[in-house]
Short mmCIF file of C-alpha atoms in Angstrom, two decimals:
data_model
loop_
_atom_site.label_atom_id
_atom_site.label_comp_id
_atom_site.label_asym_id
_atom_site.label_seq_id
_atom_site.Cartn_x
_atom_site.Cartn_y
_atom_site.Cartn_z
CA MET M 1 18.52 -44.13 -61.03
CA THR M 2 15.54 -43.85 -58.91
CA ALA M 3 14.69 -40.90 -57.18
CA PRO M 4 14.10 -40.88 -53.37
CA PRO M 5 10.24 -41.57 -52.43
CA ALA M 6 8.62 -38.61 -51.92
CA VAL M 7 8.23 -37.54 -47.90
CA ARG M 8 4.51 -38.38 -47.15
CA GLY M 9 2.57 -37.71 -44.29
CA VAL M 10 1.32 -39.59 -41.73
CA ARG M 11 -2.14 -41.06 -42.37
CA ALA M 12 -4.21 -41.87 -39.53
CA ALA M 13 -7.83 -42.58 -38.82
CA ALA M 14 -9.46 -43.02 -35.03
CA ARG M 15 -12.87 -43.87 -34.38
CA ILE M 16 -15.00 -44.24 -31.39
CA ALA M 17 -18.21 -45.94 -31.26
CA ALA M 18 -20.73 -45.08 -28.12
CA VAL M 19 -24.00 -47.63 -27.24
CA PRO M 20 -26.35 -48.00 -24.34
CA ASP M 21 -24.93 -50.44 -22.27
CA GLY M 22 -28.44 -51.70 -20.96
CA ARG M 23 -28.07 -50.92 -17.28
CA GLY M 24 -28.50 -47.02 -18.07
CA GLY M 25 -25.02 -46.33 -18.84
CA THR M 26 -22.96 -45.97 -22.10
CA ALA M 27 -20.69 -48.43 -23.45
CA LEU M 28 -17.55 -48.11 -25.90
CA PRO M 29 -17.61 -51.16 -27.93
CA LEU M 30 -14.83 -49.27 -30.41
CA LEU M 31 -12.17 -47.27 -29.12
CA ALA M 32 -9.60 -47.45 -31.57
CA GLY M 33 -6.83 -45.04 -31.56
CA ASP M 34 -4.42 -44.45 -34.55
CA GLY M 35 -0.92 -42.80 -35.27
CA PRO M 36 -0.77 -39.46 -33.30
CA LEU M 37 -4.57 -39.85 -32.37
CA ALA M 38 -4.57 -41.62 -29.05
CA LEU M 39 -7.78 -42.31 -27.34
CA ARG M 40 -8.03 -42.77 -23.66
CA ARG M 41 -11.38 -43.45 -21.72
CA THR M 42 -11.80 -41.51 -18.58
CA ARG M 43 -13.85 -41.11 -15.61
CA SER M 44 -17.33 -39.77 -16.30
CA ALA M 45 -20.64 -38.89 -14.94
CA PRO M 46 -23.09 -41.72 -14.42
CA GLY M 47 -24.93 -42.54 -17.78
CA TRP M 48 -21.91 -41.03 -19.78
CA ALA M 49 -18.99 -42.02 -21.21
CA ARG M 50 -16.00 -40.04 -21.73
CA VAL M 51 -13.10 -40.24 -24.22
CA THR M 52 -10.06 -38.13 -24.18
CA VAL M 53 -7.75 -37.76 -27.32
CA VAL M 54 -4.45 -37.65 -26.26
CA GLY M 55 -1.96 -36.35 -28.96
CA ALA M 56 0.46 -39.06 -28.76
CA MET M 57 3.24 -36.93 -31.02
CA CYS M 58 3.17 -33.68 -32.62
CA ALA M 59 0.46 -33.45 -35.32
CA PRO M 60 -0.83 -32.30 -37.83
CA LEU M 61 2.64 -31.42 -39.67
CA GLY M 62 2.23 -30.42 -43.34
CA GLY M 63 1.05 -33.28 -45.40
CA ASP M 64 -0.41 -35.09 -42.19
CA ARG M 65 -4.25 -36.94 -43.27
CA LEU M 66 -5.95 -37.22 -39.72
CA ALA M 67 -9.23 -38.31 -39.20
CA LEU M 68 -11.15 -39.05 -36.45
CA ASP M 69 -14.85 -40.44 -36.48
CA ALA M 70 -17.46 -40.94 -33.64
CA GLU M 71 -20.49 -42.38 -34.01
CA VAL M 72 -23.23 -41.96 -30.87
CA ALA M 73 -25.91 -44.81 -31.05
CA ALA M 74 -29.70 -43.87 -30.29
CA GLY M 75 -29.89 -43.28 -26.48
CA ALA M 76 -25.95 -43.37 -25.81
CA ARG M 77 -24.02 -40.13 -23.92
CA LEU M 78 -20.85 -39.37 -24.98
CA LEU M 79 -18.25 -36.69 -24.26
CA VAL M 80 -15.15 -36.33 -25.89
CA GLY M 81 -12.08 -33.80 -24.98
CA SER M 82 -8.63 -33.35 -25.55
CA ALA M 83 -5.65 -33.68 -23.32
CA ALA M 84 -4.00 -30.47 -24.71
CA ALA M 85 -4.25 -27.83 -27.92
CA THR M 86 -3.47 -29.25 -31.17
CA VAL M 87 -0.81 -27.35 -33.14
CA ALA M 88 -0.51 -27.41 -36.76
CA LEU M 89 2.86 -27.21 -37.88
CA PRO M 90 4.52 -26.47 -41.48
CA GLY M 91 5.72 -29.85 -42.95
CA ALA M 92 9.08 -30.23 -44.79
CA ASP M 93 7.36 -29.57 -48.00
CA GLY M 94 4.98 -26.85 -47.56
CA ALA M 95 2.11 -29.37 -48.18
CA ARG M 96 -1.23 -28.68 -46.68
CA ALA M 97 -2.41 -31.14 -44.01
CA THR M 98 -6.06 -32.39 -42.97
CA TYR M 99 -8.30 -33.14 -40.38
CA ASP M 100 -11.40 -34.71 -40.86
CA THR M 101 -13.74 -35.14 -37.88
CA ASN M 102 -17.07 -37.11 -38.77
CA LEU M 103 -19.78 -37.15 -36.03
CA THR M 104 -23.06 -39.18 -36.27
CA VAL M 105 -25.52 -38.84 -33.42
CA GLY M 106 -28.50 -40.90 -33.16
CA ARG M 107 -32.28 -40.50 -31.84
CA ASN M 108 -31.96 -39.33 -28.14
CA ALA M 109 -28.43 -39.35 -28.25
CA GLU M 110 -25.92 -36.67 -26.85
CA LEU M 111 -22.75 -35.79 -27.59
CA HIS M 112 -20.44 -33.09 -26.12
CA TRP M 113 -17.56 -32.45 -28.40
CA GLU M 114 -15.22 -30.38 -26.59
CA PRO M 115 -11.65 -30.37 -27.69
CA GLU M 116 -8.81 -27.98 -26.59
CA PRO M 117 -8.10 -25.29 -28.92
CA LEU M 118 -6.16 -25.58 -32.29
CA ILE M 119 -3.49 -23.48 -33.06
CA ALA M 120 -2.35 -22.58 -36.56
CA ALA M 121 1.54 -22.13 -36.16
CA ALA M 122 3.38 -19.70 -38.43
CA GLY M 123 3.79 -21.34 -41.81
CA SER M 124 1.43 -24.33 -41.28
CA ASP M 125 -1.40 -25.34 -43.74
CA LEU M 126 -4.53 -26.79 -42.52
CA ALA M 127 -7.70 -28.02 -43.86
CA VAL M 128 -10.13 -28.82 -41.11
CA THR M 129 -13.40 -30.37 -41.85
CA THR M 130 -16.14 -31.69 -39.53
CA ARG M 131 -19.19 -33.21 -40.56
CA ILE M 132 -22.11 -33.80 -37.92
CA ARG M 133 -25.16 -35.63 -38.84
CA LEU M 134 -27.60 -35.59 -36.34
CA THR M 135 -31.22 -37.66 -36.22
CA ALA M 136 -34.31 -35.73 -35.19
CA GLY M 137 -34.11 -35.89 -30.96
CA ALA M 138 -30.16 -35.69 -30.97
CA ARG M 139 -28.41 -33.26 -28.79
CA LEU M 140 -25.12 -31.72 -29.25
CA VAL M 141 -22.37 -29.59 -27.81
CA LEU M 142 -19.72 -28.95 -30.11
CA ARG M 143 -17.05 -26.21 -29.50
CA GLU M 144 -14.15 -25.29 -31.53
CA ILE M 145 -11.64 -22.68 -31.01
CA GLN M 146 -9.16 -21.65 -33.58
CA VAL M 147 -6.07 -19.69 -32.96
CA LEU M 148 -4.04 -17.76 -35.77
CA GLY M 149 -0.13 -18.41 -34.53
CA ARG M 150 1.26 -18.99 -31.55
CA ALA M 151 2.00 -16.13 -28.81
CA GLY M 152 3.70 -13.37 -30.69
CA GLU M 153 3.93 -15.31 -34.10
CA ALA M 154 2.37 -14.69 -37.62
CA PRO M 155 -0.70 -16.41 -38.36
CA GLY M 156 -0.76 -19.99 -40.33
CA HIS M 157 -3.33 -20.60 -43.00
CA LEU M 158 -6.41 -22.48 -41.69
CA THR M 159 -9.39 -23.42 -43.17
CA SER M 160 -12.41 -24.74 -41.30
CA ARG M 161 -15.73 -26.28 -42.64
CA LEU M 162 -18.45 -27.24 -40.27
CA THR M 163 -21.71 -28.87 -41.63
CA ALA M 164 -24.42 -30.05 -39.67
CA THR M 165 -27.40 -32.15 -40.86
CA LEU M 166 -30.41 -33.18 -39.14
CA ASP M 167 -32.28 -36.23 -40.73
CA GLY M 168 -30.32 -35.23 -43.89
CA GLN M 169 -31.31 -31.37 -43.81
CA PRO M 170 -28.77 -28.80 -43.82
CA LEU M 171 -28.64 -27.03 -40.41
CA LEU M 172 -25.41 -25.11 -40.58
CA GLU M 173 -22.70 -25.04 -43.26
CA GLN M 174 -20.12 -22.79 -42.43
CA GLU M 175 -16.62 -22.27 -43.62
CA LEU M 176 -13.74 -19.97 -42.09
CA ALA M 177 -11.03 -19.18 -44.36
CA LEU M 178 -7.97 -17.29 -42.39
CA GLY M 179 -4.50 -16.39 -42.57
CA PRO M 180 -2.08 -15.51 -45.36
CA GLY M 181 -3.56 -15.45 -48.75
CA GLU M 182 -7.12 -15.40 -47.54
CA PRO M 183 -8.92 -11.96 -49.20
CA GLY M 184 -9.89 -9.53 -46.44
CA TRP M 185 -9.56 -12.50 -43.45
CA ASP M 186 -8.17 -9.92 -41.08
CA GLY M 187 -10.01 -6.94 -42.29
CA PRO M 188 -13.23 -5.23 -40.68
CA ALA M 189 -15.61 -7.73 -42.30
CA VAL M 190 -14.18 -10.86 -41.09
CA LEU M 191 -11.80 -11.22 -37.81
CA GLY M 192 -10.92 -7.41 -37.69
CA GLY M 193 -7.54 -7.78 -36.29
CA ARG M 194 -8.26 -10.37 -33.94
CA ARG M 195 -6.04 -13.77 -34.06
CA ALA M 196 -8.95 -16.32 -32.29
CA VAL M 197 -12.17 -17.29 -33.32
CA GLY M 198 -14.44 -19.91 -31.44
CA GLN M 199 -17.81 -21.37 -32.12
CA LEU M 200 -20.22 -23.52 -30.04
CA LEU M 201 -22.95 -25.36 -31.69
CA LEU M 202 -26.05 -26.27 -29.54
CA VAL M 203 -28.53 -28.84 -30.83
CA ALA M 204 -31.41 -29.68 -29.23
CA PRO M 205 -35.38 -30.34 -30.31
CA GLU M 206 -36.48 -28.03 -27.64
CA PHE M 207 -34.81 -25.04 -29.49
CA ILE M 208 -37.77 -25.00 -31.96
CA ASP M 209 -40.35 -23.97 -29.70
CA ALA M 210 -38.24 -21.81 -27.43
CA PRO M 211 -34.92 -20.35 -28.98
CA PRO M 212 -32.62 -18.08 -26.80
CA ASN M 213 -32.68 -14.60 -27.73
CA VAL M 214 -30.15 -13.21 -30.04
CA THR M 215 -27.47 -12.15 -27.10
CA ARG M 216 -24.16 -10.25 -27.78
CA LEU M 217 -21.39 -10.07 -24.84
CA SER M 218 -18.44 -8.28 -24.39
CA ALA M 219 -14.87 -9.66 -22.86
CA ASP M 220 -14.84 -8.47 -19.12
CA ARG M 221 -11.04 -7.74 -19.91
CA GLY M 222 -9.34 -7.24 -23.45
CA ASP M 223 -10.65 -6.96 -26.72
CA GLY M 224 -13.16 -9.76 -27.24
CA VAL M 225 -17.01 -10.15 -28.31
CA ALA M 226 -19.50 -13.22 -28.56
CA LEU M 227 -22.72 -13.28 -30.32
CA VAL M 228 -25.63 -15.74 -29.56
CA THR M 229 -27.91 -16.55 -32.60
CA PRO M 230 -30.85 -19.09 -32.91
CA LEU M 231 -30.38 -20.59 -36.40
CA ALA M 232 -33.35 -21.53 -38.61
CA GLY M 233 -33.45 -25.12 -37.41
CA PRO M 234 -33.41 -26.36 -33.86
CA ALA M 235 -29.81 -25.24 -33.11
CA VAL M 236 -28.17 -22.25 -31.44
CA LEU M 237 -24.48 -20.82 -32.64
CA VAL M 238 -22.54 -18.97 -30.53
CA THR M 239 -19.38 -17.31 -32.12
CA ALA M 240 -16.63 -15.49 -30.29
CA LEU M 241 -13.82 -13.59 -31.58
CA ALA M 242 -10.68 -11.94 -29.27
CA ALA M 243 -7.25 -11.32 -29.15
CA ASP M 244 -6.39 -14.60 -27.93
CA GLY M 245 -7.78 -18.16 -27.43
CA LEU M 246 -8.08 -17.88 -23.40
CA THR M 247 -10.46 -14.77 -23.84
CA VAL M 248 -12.57 -16.56 -26.58
CA ARG M 249 -13.05 -19.70 -24.49
CA HIS M 250 -13.99 -17.23 -21.49
CA LEU M 251 -16.54 -15.75 -23.76
CA LEU M 252 -17.96 -19.04 -25.06
CA ASP M 253 -18.48 -20.22 -21.47
CA ARG M 254 -20.09 -17.11 -20.43
CA ALA M 255 -22.36 -16.91 -23.73
CA ARG M 256 -23.22 -20.49 -23.21
CA PRO M 257 -27.28 -20.84 -23.25
CA PRO M 258 -28.11 -23.78 -21.05
CA LEU M 259 -28.99 -27.09 -23.40
CA PRO M 260 -32.54 -28.00 -22.66
CA GLY M 261 -33.72 -31.16 -21.53
CA ALA M 262 -30.04 -32.37 -21.00
CA ALA M 263 -29.34 -34.78 -18.30
CA MET I 1 -12.74 -24.67 -72.41
CA THR I 2 -12.93 -24.78 -76.25
CA ALA I 3 -13.07 -21.57 -78.58
CA ALA I 4 -16.44 -22.78 -79.69
CA THR I 5 -18.20 -23.07 -76.24
CA HIS I 6 -16.14 -19.89 -75.41
CA GLY I 7 -17.66 -18.16 -78.56
CA GLU I 8 -21.37 -19.22 -77.37
CA ARG I 9 -20.61 -17.37 -74.31
CA ARG I 10 -20.73 -13.96 -76.30
CA HIS I 11 -23.69 -13.06 -73.90
CA PRO I 12 -26.72 -12.36 -76.10
CA ALA I 13 -28.34 -11.22 -73.11
CA ARG I 14 -25.35 -8.76 -71.99
CA ALA I 15 -27.70 -5.69 -72.06
CA ALA I 16 -30.34 -7.76 -69.42
CA LEU I 17 -27.66 -8.36 -67.17
CA LEU I 18 -26.61 -4.59 -67.20
CA VAL I 19 -30.53 -3.75 -66.15
CA LEU I 20 -30.50 -6.43 -63.40
CA ALA I 21 -27.02 -5.46 -61.93
CA ASP I 22 -28.07 -1.94 -62.30
CA GLY I 23 -28.26 0.16 -58.57
CA ARG I 24 -31.25 1.79 -59.80
CA PHE I 25 -33.10 -1.57 -60.39
CA PRO I 26 -36.21 -1.34 -58.45
CA ALA I 27 -35.65 -4.05 -55.92
CA GLY I 28 -35.09 -1.99 -52.80
CA GLY I 29 -31.36 -2.96 -52.47
CA HIS I 30 -30.47 1.02 -52.43
CA ALA I 31 -31.94 0.87 -48.80
CA HIS I 32 -29.28 -1.92 -47.55
CA SER I 33 -25.66 -0.89 -46.50
CA GLY I 34 -24.28 -4.52 -46.29
CA GLY I 35 -23.16 -4.19 -42.72
CA ALA I 36 -21.29 -0.85 -43.43
CA GLU I 37 -23.62 1.47 -41.31
CA ALA I 38 -22.63 -0.68 -38.53
CA ALA I 39 -19.15 -0.90 -39.36
CA VAL I 40 -18.73 3.01 -39.57
CA LYS I 41 -20.50 3.29 -36.21
CA ALA I 42 -17.91 0.90 -34.87
CA GLY I 43 -15.21 2.95 -36.08
CA ARG I 44 -14.01 -0.23 -38.26
CA ILE I 45 -14.60 1.96 -41.60
CA THR I 46 -13.26 5.47 -41.40
CA GLY I 47 -12.25 5.67 -45.12
CA ALA I 48 -11.50 4.47 -48.82
CA ALA I 49 -8.80 1.73 -47.53
CA ASP I 50 -11.15 0.51 -44.51
CA LEU I 51 -13.98 0.31 -47.04
CA GLU I 52 -11.80 -1.55 -49.49
CA GLU I 53 -10.75 -4.18 -47.00
CA PHE I 54 -14.38 -4.53 -45.70
CA CYS I 55 -15.44 -5.07 -49.25
CA ARG I 56 -12.71 -7.54 -49.96
CA GLY I 57 -13.59 -9.68 -47.17
CA ARG I 58 -17.16 -9.40 -47.85
CA LEU I 59 -16.93 -10.37 -51.45
CA ALA I 60 -14.82 -13.39 -50.49
CA THR I 61 -17.44 -14.63 -47.97
CA THR I 62 -21.06 -13.68 -48.19
CA GLY I 63 -20.32 -12.72 -51.54
CA LEU I 64 -18.92 -15.70 -52.79
CA VAL I 65 -21.70 -17.79 -50.89
CA ALA I 66 -24.43 -15.59 -52.44
CA ALA I 67 -22.92 -15.79 -55.91
CA ALA I 68 -22.69 -19.37 -55.85
CA LEU I 69 -26.43 -19.39 -54.56
CA ALA I 70 -27.67 -17.16 -57.37
CA ALA I 71 -25.77 -19.05 -59.86
CA ALA I 72 -26.87 -22.79 -58.65
CA ALA I 73 -30.50 -21.40 -59.02
CA ALA I 74 -29.98 -19.94 -62.56
CA ALA I 75 -28.21 -23.44 -63.17
CA GLY I 76 -31.40 -25.12 -62.45
CA VAL I 77 -30.83 -26.57 -59.03
CA ASP I 78 -34.06 -27.00 -56.91
CA PRO I 79 -34.68 -23.60 -55.58
CA ARG I 80 -36.65 -24.83 -52.41
CA ALA I 81 -32.93 -26.77 -51.46
CA LEU I 82 -30.97 -23.43 -52.17
CA ASP I 83 -33.58 -21.66 -49.88
CA ASP I 84 -32.64 -23.96 -47.15
CA ALA I 85 -29.11 -24.01 -48.26
CA ALA I 86 -28.70 -20.34 -47.59
CA ASP I 87 -30.54 -20.82 -44.51
CA ALA I 88 -28.34 -22.90 -43.16
CA ARG I 89 -25.16 -20.53 -44.23
CA THR I 90 -26.62 -17.80 -42.52
CA PRO I 91 -26.56 -17.90 -38.65
CA SER I 92 -27.59 -14.62 -38.13
CA PRO I 93 -31.63 -14.09 -37.82
CA ALA I 94 -31.13 -10.33 -38.80
CA LEU I 95 -29.42 -11.53 -41.94
CA ARG I 96 -31.79 -14.02 -42.69
CA ALA I 97 -34.76 -11.95 -42.37
CA THR I 98 -32.98 -9.14 -44.62
CA SER I 99 -32.33 -11.64 -47.26
CA ARG I 100 -36.06 -12.94 -47.31
CA ARG I 101 -37.22 -9.07 -47.43
CA LEU I 102 -35.01 -8.46 -50.31
CA GLY I 103 -35.82 -11.40 -51.95
CA ARG I 104 -39.36 -10.45 -51.50
CA GLN I 105 -39.11 -7.20 -52.94
CA LEU I 106 -36.86 -8.56 -56.19
CA THR I 107 -39.77 -10.92 -56.53
CA ARG I 108 -42.13 -8.11 -56.83
CA ALA I 109 -39.99 -6.44 -59.56
CA ALA I 110 -39.14 -9.28 -61.43
CA ARG I 111 -42.88 -10.09 -61.76
CA ALA I 112 -42.88 -7.29 -63.79
CA VAL I 113 -39.93 -7.06 -65.66
CA TRP I 114 -38.94 -10.58 -66.16
CA PRO I 115 -42.22 -12.80 -65.37
CA SER I 116 -41.34 -16.55 -64.80
CA PRO I 117 -43.25 -19.84 -63.39
CA ALA I 118 -40.40 -20.61 -61.58
CA LEU I 119 -40.40 -17.63 -59.82
CA GLU I 120 -43.80 -18.03 -59.15
CA GLU I 121 -43.51 -21.63 -57.86
CA LEU I 122 -40.70 -20.21 -55.29
CA ALA I 123 -42.88 -17.43 -54.07
CA ALA I 124 -46.05 -19.61 -53.39
CA SER I 125 -43.78 -22.13 -51.11
CA ARG I 126 -41.95 -19.46 -49.49
CA PRO I 127 -44.76 -16.77 -48.55
CA ARG I 128 -42.20 -14.85 -46.06
CA GLY I 129 -40.20 -14.45 -49.08
CA ALA I 130 -37.39 -16.44 -50.38
CA HIS I 131 -33.74 -15.59 -49.95
CA HIS I 132 -32.49 -12.62 -52.31
CA SER I 133 -29.60 -14.81 -53.75
CA VAL I 134 -31.77 -17.69 -55.12
CA VAL I 135 -34.79 -14.96 -56.30
CA LEU I 136 -31.73 -13.26 -58.20
CA GLY I 137 -30.42 -16.79 -59.90
CA LEU I 138 -34.31 -17.36 -61.03
CA THR I 139 -34.74 -13.75 -62.20
CA ALA I 140 -31.57 -13.89 -64.22
CA ALA I 141 -32.61 -17.30 -65.86
CA ALA I 142 -35.89 -15.58 -66.61
CA ALA I 143 -33.75 -12.65 -68.03
CA GLY I 144 -32.21 -15.18 -70.42
CA LEU I 145 -28.70 -14.99 -68.36
CA ASP I 146 -26.68 -17.68 -67.69
CA PRO I 147 -25.03 -18.93 -64.28
CA LEU I 148 -21.86 -17.13 -64.58
CA ASP I 149 -24.24 -13.69 -65.12
CA ALA I 150 -26.36 -14.52 -62.08
CA ALA I 151 -22.73 -15.06 -60.35
CA HIS I 152 -21.33 -11.56 -61.57
CA ALA I 153 -24.56 -9.83 -60.69
CA ALA I 154 -24.52 -11.18 -57.10
CA ALA I 155 -20.87 -10.66 -56.70
CA HIS I 156 -21.17 -7.09 -57.75
CA GLU I 157 -23.79 -6.22 -55.62
CA SER I 158 -22.20 -7.54 -52.39
CA VAL I 159 -19.58 -4.93 -52.64
CA SER I 160 -21.47 -2.16 -54.65
CA GLY I 161 -24.15 -1.74 -51.82
CA PRO I 162 -21.42 -0.80 -48.97
CA ALA I 163 -19.71 1.36 -51.16
CA THR I 164 -22.48 3.34 -52.04
CA ALA I 165 -23.76 3.61 -48.54
CA VAL I 166 -20.48 4.59 -47.40
CA VAL I 167 -20.57 7.77 -49.68
CA ARG I 168 -23.70 8.69 -47.80
CA LEU I 169 -22.52 7.72 -44.26
CA LEU I 170 -18.94 9.03 -44.32
CA SER I 171 -19.60 11.72 -46.96
CA LEU I 172 -16.82 9.78 -49.01
CA ASP I 173 -16.06 11.14 -52.27
CA PRO I 174 -18.02 9.04 -54.86
CA PHE I 175 -14.72 8.94 -56.84
CA HIS I 176 -12.88 7.44 -54.30
CA ALA I 177 -15.73 4.81 -53.46
CA THR I 178 -15.76 3.86 -57.08
CA ALA I 179 -12.20 3.18 -57.46
CA VAL I 180 -12.84 0.79 -54.67
CA LEU I 181 -15.00 -1.15 -56.84
CA ALA I 182 -12.96 -0.76 -59.84
CA ARG I 183 -9.91 -2.26 -57.57
CA LEU I 184 -11.72 -5.13 -56.64
CA ALA I 185 -13.17 -5.94 -60.09
CA PRO I 186 -10.50 -8.60 -60.87
CA GLN I 187 -11.39 -10.33 -57.75
CA THR I 188 -15.07 -10.07 -58.27
CA ASP I 189 -14.71 -11.64 -61.65
CA ARG I 190 -12.76 -14.39 -59.76
CA VAL I 191 -15.53 -15.19 -57.24
CA ALA I 192 -18.12 -15.11 -59.80
CA ARG I 193 -15.96 -17.75 -62.09
CA ARG I 194 -15.51 -19.94 -58.59
CA ALA I 195 -19.17 -19.41 -57.75
CA GLU I 196 -20.22 -20.91 -61.30
CA GLU I 197 -17.90 -23.96 -60.35
CA HIS I 198 -19.55 -24.86 -57.51
CA ALA I 199 -23.05 -24.04 -58.99
CA LEU I 200 -22.27 -26.73 -61.90
CA ALA I 201 -20.99 -28.84 -59.10
CA ALA I 202 -24.11 -28.64 -56.98
CA ARG I 203 -26.13 -29.80 -59.91
CA THR I 204 -24.99 -33.02 -59.39
CA GLY I 205 -23.48 -32.94 -55.90
CA GLY I 206 -26.29 -31.34 -54.19
CA THR I 207 -26.33 -28.08 -52.11
CA SER I 208 -23.24 -29.01 -49.98
CA ALA I 209 -20.94 -28.37 -52.76
CA LEU I 210 -21.85 -24.91 -52.60
CA PRO I 211 -19.16 -22.77 -50.68
CA ALA I 212 -20.37 -21.84 -46.73
CA ALA I 213 -17.54 -18.75 -46.15
CA SER I 214 -18.69 -16.89 -43.31
CA ALA I 215 -17.85 -13.46 -41.69
CA PRO I 216 -18.10 -13.39 -38.32
CA LEU I 217 -17.97 -9.82 -38.00
CA LEU I 218 -20.67 -9.21 -40.71
CA ASP I 219 -23.07 -11.41 -38.20
CA LEU I 220 -22.26 -9.29 -35.44
CA PHE I 221 -22.87 -5.85 -37.19
CA ALA I 222 -25.93 -7.16 -38.91
CA GLU I 223 -27.20 -8.12 -35.25
CA ASP I 224 -26.15 -4.69 -33.74
CA HIS I 225 -27.70 -3.05 -36.29
CA ALA I 226 -31.29 -4.62 -36.32
CA ALA I 227 -31.34 -3.39 -32.64
CA TRP I 228 -30.74 0.49 -32.97
CA PRO I 229 -34.03 2.45 -33.03
CA VAL I 230 -32.73 4.66 -35.40
CA ARG I 231 -30.82 4.15 -38.55
CA LEU I 232 -30.19 5.48 -41.96
CA PHE I 233 -30.25 2.35 -43.95
CA ALA I 234 -32.46 -0.75 -43.60
CA SER I 235 -29.60 -3.37 -42.89
#
């Protein structure tokens, strides 16, 4: 007698490559969606290419292994967003899902990576890894918003590792481990009872000589706070905490320092 | 682990660990609250229960990172690479400055207590002070301690500082504050062991193998606190 094969999650790897088109614009020689990660080229400002990640099915479910890679060659300019929030849901067997994003940004290239929020639904277990490799002279705007549980729901379990290197040297290493089972995550040192957290990472060579000041903002309404911190390298991290994802997004928009030298 | 290697772990230098981890070790740590002063002012620590949750979160985040950096330094990973790794794991400029100040003060104490060429080399390459956790790891090694000992010292310090500070800030009963530390002791041990595993992985995998657990409110408290004109603790 043969046991039925174990239920395996979806494995998908989508890829984007952006290069200068030689006429002052940006071409996309590679735009390859896969499984639940469908990619669409959408309208953009002159000089830029814009890609929207369209969730073609509900993902990630427990056990899924998703990967999204983007390479922005020297001199190219790429903007990536998503059509809707990503909702992590529990799988049939309680397995962890993974979502890996690998971003490479070349010299004088610019990448804006601003997906819609990630929501960790009750019972879900997702490990997000974002690796960013920058070459000196690269510019980056990266936004992440994470929400623990849908409205009125218990939080899922979410770990999110963010690694950025500049010419191979570490620029930012952060990991948030949130949700049931993580010691102290909800307490007065980590989220303090808030259910949404967001980060905005900005990188530009000009930040080395002209870093923005440390700034703290409170939400216009409701409970929420944002902090602008210049990093040790040419980068700025904005962190926002609030009761919900929308407030986090507004805080990040308000706190966002301009990217110097941006086109 | 075999019984033999376990046996070798019977710490010939255990007393040195007690000296290093003693709150009275003259490296200036007693002047820092680890974010507790700002958390008390923000109304987020009002008693022993909040203090415990604060310490639990601090231990799992900055405590784990500090313990892994200290263990990696004691395990022989390049201290300058670890110092850069500590910068990348510390987005708050106030916390970077505090860590370097504490590193400078510990270097001065270690110079007299357990002199070490490795520490002098690091101090020469980081004139504004190296990060405290890295200095702590090199100091532990100079004292004859192993990476796990260094991790224990860092993990313990990540919670003993706030607990001691809250006794003064809230007039909390010292028995209750110490009971918090005792209840956290099993987690402190687990954090130290995890830190050691990461440190050994970093010997071959580089500093990206080290944990980077972050605590957004600790960053916020540190920046709030640094902007106050008058305060009881230095951080």
